[in-house]
Short mmCIF file of C-alpha atoms in Angstrom, two decimals:
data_model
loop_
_atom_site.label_atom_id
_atom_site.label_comp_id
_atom_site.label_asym_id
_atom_site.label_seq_id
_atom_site.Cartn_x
_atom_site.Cartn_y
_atom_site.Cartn_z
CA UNK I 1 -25.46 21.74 -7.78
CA UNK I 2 -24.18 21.48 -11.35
CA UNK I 3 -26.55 18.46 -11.79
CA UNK I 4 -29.50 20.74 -10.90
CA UNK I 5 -28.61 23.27 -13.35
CA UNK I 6 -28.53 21.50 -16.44
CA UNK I 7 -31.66 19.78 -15.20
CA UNK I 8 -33.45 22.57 -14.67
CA UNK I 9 -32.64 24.50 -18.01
CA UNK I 10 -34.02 22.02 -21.10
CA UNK I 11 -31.90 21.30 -24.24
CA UNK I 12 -33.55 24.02 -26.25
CA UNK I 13 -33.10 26.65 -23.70
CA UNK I 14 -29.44 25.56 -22.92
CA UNK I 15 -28.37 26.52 -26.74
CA UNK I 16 -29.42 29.93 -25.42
CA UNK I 17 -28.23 29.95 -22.17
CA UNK I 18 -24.45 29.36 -23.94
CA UNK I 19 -24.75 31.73 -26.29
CA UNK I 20 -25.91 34.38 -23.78
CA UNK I 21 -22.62 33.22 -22.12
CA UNK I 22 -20.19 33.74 -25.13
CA UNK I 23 -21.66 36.82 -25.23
CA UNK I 24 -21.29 37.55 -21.30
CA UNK I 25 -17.74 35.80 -21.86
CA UNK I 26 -16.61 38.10 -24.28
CA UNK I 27 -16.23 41.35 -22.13
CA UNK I 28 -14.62 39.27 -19.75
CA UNK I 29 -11.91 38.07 -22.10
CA UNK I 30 -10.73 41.82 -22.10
CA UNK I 31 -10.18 41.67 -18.54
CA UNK I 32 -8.54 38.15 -17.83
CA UNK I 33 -6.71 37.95 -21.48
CA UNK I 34 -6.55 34.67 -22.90
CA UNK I 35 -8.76 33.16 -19.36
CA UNK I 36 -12.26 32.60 -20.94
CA UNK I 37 -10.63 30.46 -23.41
CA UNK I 38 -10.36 27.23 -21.10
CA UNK I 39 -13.70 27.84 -20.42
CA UNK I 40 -15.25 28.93 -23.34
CA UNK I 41 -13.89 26.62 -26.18
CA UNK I 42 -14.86 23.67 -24.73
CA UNK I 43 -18.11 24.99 -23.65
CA UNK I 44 -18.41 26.23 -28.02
CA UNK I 45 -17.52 22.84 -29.08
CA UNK I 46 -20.39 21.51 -26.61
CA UNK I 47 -22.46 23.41 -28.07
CA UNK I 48 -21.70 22.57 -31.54
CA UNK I 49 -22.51 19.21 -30.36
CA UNK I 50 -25.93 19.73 -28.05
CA UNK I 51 -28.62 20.81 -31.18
CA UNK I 52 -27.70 17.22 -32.78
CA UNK I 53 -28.13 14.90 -30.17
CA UNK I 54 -31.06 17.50 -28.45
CA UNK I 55 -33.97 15.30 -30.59
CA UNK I 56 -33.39 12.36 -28.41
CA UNK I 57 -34.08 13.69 -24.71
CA UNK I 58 -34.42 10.90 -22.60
CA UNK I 59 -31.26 9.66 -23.42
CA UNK I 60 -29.48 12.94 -22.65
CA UNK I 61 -30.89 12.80 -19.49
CA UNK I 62 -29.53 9.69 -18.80
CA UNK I 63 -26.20 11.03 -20.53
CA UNK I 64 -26.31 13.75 -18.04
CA UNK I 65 -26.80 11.57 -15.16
CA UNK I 66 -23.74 9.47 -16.13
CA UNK I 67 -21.57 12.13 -17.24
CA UNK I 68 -21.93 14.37 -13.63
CA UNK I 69 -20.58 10.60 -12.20
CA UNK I 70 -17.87 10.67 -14.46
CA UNK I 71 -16.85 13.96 -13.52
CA UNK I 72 -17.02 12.91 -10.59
CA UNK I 73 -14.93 10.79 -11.03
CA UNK I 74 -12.45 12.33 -12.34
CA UNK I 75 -12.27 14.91 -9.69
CA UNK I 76 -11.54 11.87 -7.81
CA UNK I 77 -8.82 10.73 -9.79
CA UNK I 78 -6.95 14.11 -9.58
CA UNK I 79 -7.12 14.01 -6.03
CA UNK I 80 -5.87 10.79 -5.79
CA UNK I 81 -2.96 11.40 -8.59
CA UNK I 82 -2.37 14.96 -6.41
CA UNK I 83 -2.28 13.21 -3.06
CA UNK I 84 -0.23 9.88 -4.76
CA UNK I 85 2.33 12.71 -6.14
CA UNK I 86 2.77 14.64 -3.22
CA UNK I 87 3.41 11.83 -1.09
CA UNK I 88 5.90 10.29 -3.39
CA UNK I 89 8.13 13.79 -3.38
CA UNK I 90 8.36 13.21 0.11
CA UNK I 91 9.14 9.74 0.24
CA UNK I 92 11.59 9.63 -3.10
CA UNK I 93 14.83 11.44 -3.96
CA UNK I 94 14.07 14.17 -6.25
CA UNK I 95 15.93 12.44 -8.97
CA UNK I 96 12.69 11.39 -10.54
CA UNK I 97 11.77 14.46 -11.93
CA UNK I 98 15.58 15.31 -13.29
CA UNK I 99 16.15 14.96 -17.36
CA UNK I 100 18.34 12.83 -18.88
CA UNK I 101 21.44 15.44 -19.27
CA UNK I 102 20.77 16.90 -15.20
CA UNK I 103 21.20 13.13 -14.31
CA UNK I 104 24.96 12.79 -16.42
CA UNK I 105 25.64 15.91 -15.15
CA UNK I 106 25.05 14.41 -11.67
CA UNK I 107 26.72 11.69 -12.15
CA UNK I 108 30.01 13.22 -13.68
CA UNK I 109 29.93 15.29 -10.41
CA UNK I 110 29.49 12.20 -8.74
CA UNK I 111 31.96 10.11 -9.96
CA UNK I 112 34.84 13.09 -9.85
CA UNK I 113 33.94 13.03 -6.38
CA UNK I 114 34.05 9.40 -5.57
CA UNK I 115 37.22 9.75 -7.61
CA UNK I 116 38.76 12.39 -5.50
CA UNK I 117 36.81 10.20 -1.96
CA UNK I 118 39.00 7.39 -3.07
CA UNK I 119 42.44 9.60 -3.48
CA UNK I 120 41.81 10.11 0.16
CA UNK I 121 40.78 6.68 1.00
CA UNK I 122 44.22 5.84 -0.43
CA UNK I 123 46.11 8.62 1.32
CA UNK I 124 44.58 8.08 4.61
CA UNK I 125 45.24 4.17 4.61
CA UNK I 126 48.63 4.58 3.85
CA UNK I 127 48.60 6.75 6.49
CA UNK I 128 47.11 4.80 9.17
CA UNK I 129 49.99 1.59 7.51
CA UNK I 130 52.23 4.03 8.33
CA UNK I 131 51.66 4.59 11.47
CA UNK I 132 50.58 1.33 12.47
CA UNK I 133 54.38 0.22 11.65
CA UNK I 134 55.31 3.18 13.49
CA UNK I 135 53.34 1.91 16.35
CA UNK I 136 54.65 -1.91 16.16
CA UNK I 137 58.02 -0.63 15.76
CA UNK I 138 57.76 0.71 18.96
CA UNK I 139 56.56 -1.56 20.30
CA UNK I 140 59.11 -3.66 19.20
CA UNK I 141 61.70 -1.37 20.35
CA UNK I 142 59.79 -0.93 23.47
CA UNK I 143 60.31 -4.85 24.06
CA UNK I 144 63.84 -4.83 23.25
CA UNK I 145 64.53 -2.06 25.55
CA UNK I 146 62.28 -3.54 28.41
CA UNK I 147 64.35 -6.97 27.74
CA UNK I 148 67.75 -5.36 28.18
CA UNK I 149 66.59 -3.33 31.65
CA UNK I 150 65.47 -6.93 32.44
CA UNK I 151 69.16 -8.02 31.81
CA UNK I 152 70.62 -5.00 32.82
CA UNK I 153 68.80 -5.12 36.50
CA UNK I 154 69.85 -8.72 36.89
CA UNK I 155 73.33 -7.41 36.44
CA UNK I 156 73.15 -4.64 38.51
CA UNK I 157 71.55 -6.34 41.17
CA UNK I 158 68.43 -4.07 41.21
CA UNK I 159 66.46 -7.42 40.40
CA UNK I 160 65.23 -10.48 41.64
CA UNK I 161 66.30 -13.35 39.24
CA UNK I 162 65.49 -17.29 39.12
CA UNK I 163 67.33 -19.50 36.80
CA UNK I 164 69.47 -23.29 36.56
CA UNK I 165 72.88 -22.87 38.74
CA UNK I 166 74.62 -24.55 41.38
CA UNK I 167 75.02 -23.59 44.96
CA UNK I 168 78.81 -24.08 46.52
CA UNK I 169 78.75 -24.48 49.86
CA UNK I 170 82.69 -23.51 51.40
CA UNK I 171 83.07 -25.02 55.06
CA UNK I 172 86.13 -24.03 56.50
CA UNK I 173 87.31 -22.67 60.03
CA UNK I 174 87.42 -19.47 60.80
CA UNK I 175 89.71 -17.13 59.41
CA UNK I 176 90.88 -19.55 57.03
CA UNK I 177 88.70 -18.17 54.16
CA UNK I 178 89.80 -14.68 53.11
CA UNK I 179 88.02 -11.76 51.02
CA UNK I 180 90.94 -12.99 47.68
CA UNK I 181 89.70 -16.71 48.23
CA UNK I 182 85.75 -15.58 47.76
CA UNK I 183 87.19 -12.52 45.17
CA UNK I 184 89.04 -15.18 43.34
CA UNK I 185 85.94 -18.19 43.73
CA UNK I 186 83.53 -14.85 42.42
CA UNK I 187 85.57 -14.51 39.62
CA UNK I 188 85.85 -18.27 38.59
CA UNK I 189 82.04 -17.64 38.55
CA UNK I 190 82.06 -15.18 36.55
CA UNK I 191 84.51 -16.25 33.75
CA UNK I 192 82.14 -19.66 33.61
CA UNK I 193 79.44 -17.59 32.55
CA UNK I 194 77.51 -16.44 36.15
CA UNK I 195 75.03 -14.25 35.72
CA UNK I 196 73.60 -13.32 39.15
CA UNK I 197 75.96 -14.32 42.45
CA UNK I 198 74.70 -14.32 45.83
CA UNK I 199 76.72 -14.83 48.95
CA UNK I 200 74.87 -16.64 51.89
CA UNK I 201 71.52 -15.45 50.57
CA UNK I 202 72.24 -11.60 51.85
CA UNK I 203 75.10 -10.59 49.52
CA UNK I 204 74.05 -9.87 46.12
CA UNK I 205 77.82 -9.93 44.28
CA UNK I 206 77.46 -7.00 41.35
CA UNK I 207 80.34 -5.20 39.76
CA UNK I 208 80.84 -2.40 42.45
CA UNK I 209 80.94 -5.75 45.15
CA UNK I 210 84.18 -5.31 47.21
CA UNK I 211 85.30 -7.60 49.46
CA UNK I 212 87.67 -7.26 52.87
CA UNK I 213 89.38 -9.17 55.46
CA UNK I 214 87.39 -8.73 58.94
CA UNK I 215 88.11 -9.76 62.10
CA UNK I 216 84.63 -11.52 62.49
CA UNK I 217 85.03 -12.61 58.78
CA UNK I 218 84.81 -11.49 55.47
CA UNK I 219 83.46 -8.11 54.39
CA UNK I 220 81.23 -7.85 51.57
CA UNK I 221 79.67 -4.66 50.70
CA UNK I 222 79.73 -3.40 54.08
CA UNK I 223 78.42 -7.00 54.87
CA UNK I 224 79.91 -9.57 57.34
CA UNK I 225 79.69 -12.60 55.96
CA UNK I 226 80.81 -15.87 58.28
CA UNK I 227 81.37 -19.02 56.92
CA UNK I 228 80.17 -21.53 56.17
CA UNK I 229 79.98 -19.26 52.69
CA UNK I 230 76.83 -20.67 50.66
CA UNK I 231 77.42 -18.76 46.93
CA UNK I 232 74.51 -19.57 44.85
CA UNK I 233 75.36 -18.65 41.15
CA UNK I 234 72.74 -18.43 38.31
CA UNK I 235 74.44 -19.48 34.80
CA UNK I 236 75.33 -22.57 33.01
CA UNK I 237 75.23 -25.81 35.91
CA UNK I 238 77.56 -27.63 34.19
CA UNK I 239 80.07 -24.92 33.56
CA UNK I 240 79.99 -23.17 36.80
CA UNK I 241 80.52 -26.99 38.41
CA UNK I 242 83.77 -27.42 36.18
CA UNK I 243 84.81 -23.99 36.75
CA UNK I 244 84.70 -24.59 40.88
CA UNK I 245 86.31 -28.61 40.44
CA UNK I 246 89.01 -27.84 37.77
CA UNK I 247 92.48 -29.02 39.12
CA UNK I 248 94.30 -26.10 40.97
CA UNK I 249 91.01 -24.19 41.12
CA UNK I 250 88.76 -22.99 44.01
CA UNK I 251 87.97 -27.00 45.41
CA UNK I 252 92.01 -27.06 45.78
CA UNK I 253 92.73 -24.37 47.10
CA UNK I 254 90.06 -24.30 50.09
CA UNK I 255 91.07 -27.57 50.50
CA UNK I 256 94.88 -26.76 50.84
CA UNK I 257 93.62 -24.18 53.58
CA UNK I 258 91.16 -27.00 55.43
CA UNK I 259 88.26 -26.44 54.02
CA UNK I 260 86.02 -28.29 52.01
CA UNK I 261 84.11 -27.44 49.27
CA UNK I 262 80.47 -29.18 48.04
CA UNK I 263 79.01 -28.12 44.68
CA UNK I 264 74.92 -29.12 43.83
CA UNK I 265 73.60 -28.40 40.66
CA UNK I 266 70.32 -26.87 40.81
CA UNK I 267 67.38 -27.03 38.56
CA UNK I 268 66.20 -23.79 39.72
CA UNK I 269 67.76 -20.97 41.96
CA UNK I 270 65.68 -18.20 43.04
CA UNK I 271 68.15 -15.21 44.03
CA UNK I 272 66.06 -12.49 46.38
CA UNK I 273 68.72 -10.51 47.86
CA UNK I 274 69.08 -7.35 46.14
CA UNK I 275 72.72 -5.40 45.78
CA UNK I 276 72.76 -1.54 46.93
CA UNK I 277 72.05 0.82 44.74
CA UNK I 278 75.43 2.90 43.22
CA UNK I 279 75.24 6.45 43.33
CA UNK I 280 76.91 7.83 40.94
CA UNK I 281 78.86 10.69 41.60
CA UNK I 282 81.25 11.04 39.48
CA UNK I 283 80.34 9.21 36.13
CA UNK I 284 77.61 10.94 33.69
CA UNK I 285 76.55 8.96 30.40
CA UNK I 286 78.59 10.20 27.93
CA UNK I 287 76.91 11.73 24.90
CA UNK X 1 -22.45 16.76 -4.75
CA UNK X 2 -20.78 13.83 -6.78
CA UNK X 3 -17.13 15.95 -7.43
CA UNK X 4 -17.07 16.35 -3.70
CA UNK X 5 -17.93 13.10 -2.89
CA UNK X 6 -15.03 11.88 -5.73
CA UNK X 7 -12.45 14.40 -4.06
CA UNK X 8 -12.50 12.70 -0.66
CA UNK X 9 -12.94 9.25 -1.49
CA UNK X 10 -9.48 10.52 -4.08
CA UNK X 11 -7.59 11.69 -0.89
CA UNK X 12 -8.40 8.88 1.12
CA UNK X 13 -7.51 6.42 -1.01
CA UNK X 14 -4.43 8.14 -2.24
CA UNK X 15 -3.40 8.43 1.35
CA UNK X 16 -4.40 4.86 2.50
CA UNK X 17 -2.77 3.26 -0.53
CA UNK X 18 0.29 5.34 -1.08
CA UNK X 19 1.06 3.61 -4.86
CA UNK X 20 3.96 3.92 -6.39
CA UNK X 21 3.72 5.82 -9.47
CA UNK X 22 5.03 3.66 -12.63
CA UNK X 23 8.08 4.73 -13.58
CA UNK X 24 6.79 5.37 -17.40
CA UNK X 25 4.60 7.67 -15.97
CA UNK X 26 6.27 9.54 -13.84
CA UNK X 27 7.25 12.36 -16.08
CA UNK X 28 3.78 12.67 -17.00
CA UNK X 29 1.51 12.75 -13.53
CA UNK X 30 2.41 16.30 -12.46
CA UNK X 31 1.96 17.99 -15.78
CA UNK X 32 -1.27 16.00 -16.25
CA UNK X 33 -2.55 17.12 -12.77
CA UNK X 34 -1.63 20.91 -13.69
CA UNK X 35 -3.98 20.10 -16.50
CA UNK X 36 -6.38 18.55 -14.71
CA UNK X 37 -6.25 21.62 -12.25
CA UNK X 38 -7.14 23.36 -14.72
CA UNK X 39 -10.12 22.08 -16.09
CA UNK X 40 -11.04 21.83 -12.60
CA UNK X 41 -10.85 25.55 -12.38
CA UNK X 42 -12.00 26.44 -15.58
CA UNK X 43 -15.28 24.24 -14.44
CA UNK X 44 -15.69 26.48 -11.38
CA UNK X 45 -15.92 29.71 -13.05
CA UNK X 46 -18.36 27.88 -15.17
CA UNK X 47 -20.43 26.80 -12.49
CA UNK X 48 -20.01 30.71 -11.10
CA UNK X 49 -21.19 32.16 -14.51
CA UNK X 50 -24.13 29.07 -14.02
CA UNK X 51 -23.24 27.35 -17.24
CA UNK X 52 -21.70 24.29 -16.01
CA UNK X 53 -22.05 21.25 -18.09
CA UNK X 54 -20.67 17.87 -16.92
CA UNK X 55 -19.98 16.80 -20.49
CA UNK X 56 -17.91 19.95 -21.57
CA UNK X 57 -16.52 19.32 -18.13
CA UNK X 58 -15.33 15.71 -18.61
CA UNK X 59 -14.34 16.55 -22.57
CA UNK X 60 -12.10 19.16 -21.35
CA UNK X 61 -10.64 17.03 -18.35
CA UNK X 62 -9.35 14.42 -20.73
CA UNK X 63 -8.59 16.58 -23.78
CA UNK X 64 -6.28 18.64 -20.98
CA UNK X 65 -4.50 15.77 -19.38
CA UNK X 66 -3.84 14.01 -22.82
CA UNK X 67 -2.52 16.85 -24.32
CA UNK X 68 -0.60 17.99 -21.61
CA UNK X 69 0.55 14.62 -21.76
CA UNK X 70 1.44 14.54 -25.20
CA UNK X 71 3.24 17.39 -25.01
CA UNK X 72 5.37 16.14 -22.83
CA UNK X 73 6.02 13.30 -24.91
CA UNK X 74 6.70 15.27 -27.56
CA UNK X 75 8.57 17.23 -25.82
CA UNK X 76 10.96 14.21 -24.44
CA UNK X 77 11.43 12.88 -28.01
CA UNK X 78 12.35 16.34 -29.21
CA UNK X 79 15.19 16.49 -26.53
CA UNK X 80 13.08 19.65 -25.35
CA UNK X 81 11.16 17.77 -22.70
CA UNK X 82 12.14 20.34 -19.90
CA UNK X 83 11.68 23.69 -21.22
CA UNK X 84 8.47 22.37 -22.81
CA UNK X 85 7.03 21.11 -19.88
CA UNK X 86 7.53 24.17 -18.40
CA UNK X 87 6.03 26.05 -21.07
CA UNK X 88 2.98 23.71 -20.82
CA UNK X 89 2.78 24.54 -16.97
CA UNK X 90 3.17 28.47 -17.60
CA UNK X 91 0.20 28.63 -19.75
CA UNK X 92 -1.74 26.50 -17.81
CA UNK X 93 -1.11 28.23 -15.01
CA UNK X 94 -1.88 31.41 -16.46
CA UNK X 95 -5.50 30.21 -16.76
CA UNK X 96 -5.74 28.73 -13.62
CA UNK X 97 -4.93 32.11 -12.35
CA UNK X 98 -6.92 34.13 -15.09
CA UNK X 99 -10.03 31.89 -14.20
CA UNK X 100 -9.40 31.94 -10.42
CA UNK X 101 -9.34 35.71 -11.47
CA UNK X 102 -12.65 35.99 -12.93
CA UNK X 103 -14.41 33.94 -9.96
CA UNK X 104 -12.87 35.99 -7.57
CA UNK X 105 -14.11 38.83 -9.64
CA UNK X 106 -17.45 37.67 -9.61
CA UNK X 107 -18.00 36.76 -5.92
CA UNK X 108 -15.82 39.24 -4.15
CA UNK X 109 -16.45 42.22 -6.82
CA UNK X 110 -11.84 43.01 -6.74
#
């Protein structure tokens, strides 16, 4: 449309054509303030130009020709650099655009933050230590404690236990074996180092084990035990084999009552029988 | 016909190619489209009034976006670059408006 325009008015009209317009322009000036200006000055200084180059017309036409292209063209351009611009706020941080002095700023802010970030990093890590050797201390004390109600149920007879021992095997008649013999052969055990006792696989010997002189035998725990008494002992082979073959010890002194007495060491002794649980009824753990 | 034409192949190929602006230039592309904008508006109230002329057109393009350019060069060697390019933007958009002003006056008569 603009094209048409300037072809339409010739060069000679077109110095009148502006001038009517500065004119026109004028009133409107009062209106927009300082508007026309954009418009105008450019338009003046065009003008200035126009009567000069006006002798030679064909190449004005030309110039025309090529100049509407090149504006064009630039209309083009601004789109572009508006659509490249736009599309880049969305796609970049809007650090871009900040000054020099916004951007220290920034970064002071930054920094005092990452500062104060890595206060907490610190705090919270030796946090987290702590409680991680919190945790394995428990654990550890955990162990420990599940280790001694290990030990503490093999001694009280609330446990299973396998182990190295020696089973001793008392043959003797009837009668001839009393409760002080096996109280006395227990003991023996137990000062060699026993740690679990078991009498004919079904009495599990414990602290609270009594023994007592029955018609039908011996009496242990409530149980009847007849011989031949098989005590299988847990502890030390060696020891516990000395501690049953010493002179005067519990080898003599079945045999002075016509028994005999056979000790085997054992690589492994697997003690089932389980003692009966105390009730306590009188003792409380002191505080 | 043409500035059409140049607006939409612009778009397109802004939106197809999606550069990345240099960084040298970066402080000076939205400035320079502000002044661009308005030489684009001061050409439509020209064409309203009928006295459109590509040349005063394409002079006043470049004059715009170079000095709005400048000025922002200026304004970053001064230490000033932010309130100038401001200032730049708040006259040139006070005649974008004041020309959007007159066209509207002219076509819808308010």
């Amino acid at each position: 449309m603009p094209e048409e325009n300037s072809q339409e008015t010739p060069d000679t009209t077109d110095v009148e054509m502006t001038k009517v317009v500065i004119t026109s322009g004028e009133p409107q000036g009062d209106e927009s303030d300082g508007s026309p200006v954009s418009a105008e000055d450019p338009q003046a200084g065009a003008n200035d130009v126009e009567p000069s180059v006006g002798a030679k017309r064909p190449r004005r036409e030309l110039d025309k020709r090529t100049l509407s292209v090149i504006a064009g063209l630039l209309v083009g351009v601004l789109a572009f650099a508006i659509t490249v611009q736009v599309s880049q706020d969305d796609s970049s941080q809007d650090f871009d655009t900040l000054r020099g002095a916004e951007l220290a700023e920034m970064l002071k802010s930054i920094d005092a933050s990452n500062q104060r970030l890595a206060e907490q990093i610190e705090e919270l890590s030796a946090t987290r230590d702590e409680l991680k050797a919190d945790t394995s201390n428990t654990a550890k004390a955990e162990k420990a404690a599940r280790q001694r109600a290990d030990a503490l149920a093999i001694l009280a007879g609330s446990a299973g236990a396998v182990g190295p021992g020696v089973q001793i095997t008392i043959t003797a008649p009837a009668q001839a074996i009393t409760a002080s013999v096996l109280l006395d052969a227990v003991q023996e055990m137990r000062d060699a180092g026993a740690e679990a006792i078991v009498i004919n696989g079904v009495a599990r010997v414990v602290a609270h084990t009594w023994f007592a002189d029955d018609d039908e035998g011996v009496r242990v725990a409530g149980r009847i035990l007849q011989p031949p008494y098989v005590i299988e002992v847990i502890g030390d082979p060696h020891t516990l084999q000395k501690a049953v073959t010493f002179r005067g010890g519990l080898a003599d002194r079945v045999s002075a009552r016509g028994g005999t007495v056979e000790v085997n060491k054992r690589e492994s002794i697997s003690i089932t029988a389980l003692a009966d649980e105390l009730e306590g009824q009188y003792a409380r753990p002191a505080k | 016909m043409i500035p059409i034409v140049g607006l939409v192949v612009g778009i397109v190929l802004g939106l197809v190619f999606q550069p990345a602006i240099p960084l040298g230039l970066q402080p000076y592309v939205p400035i320079a489209i502000i002044a661009a904008l308005d030489a684009v508006v001061g050409a439509l109230r020209a064409l309203s009034e009928e006295r459109f002329d590509d040349r005063v057109f394409v002079i006043s393009f470049l004059s715009n976006v170079l000095i709005a350019a400048f000025m922002v060069y200026l304004g970053d060697q001064l230490g000033v670059g932010a309130q100038l390019s401001t200032g730049v933007i708040v006259v040139l958009g006070i005649r974008i408006f004041a020309n959007a002003a007159a066209i509207r006056r002219r076509y819808l008569h308010a």
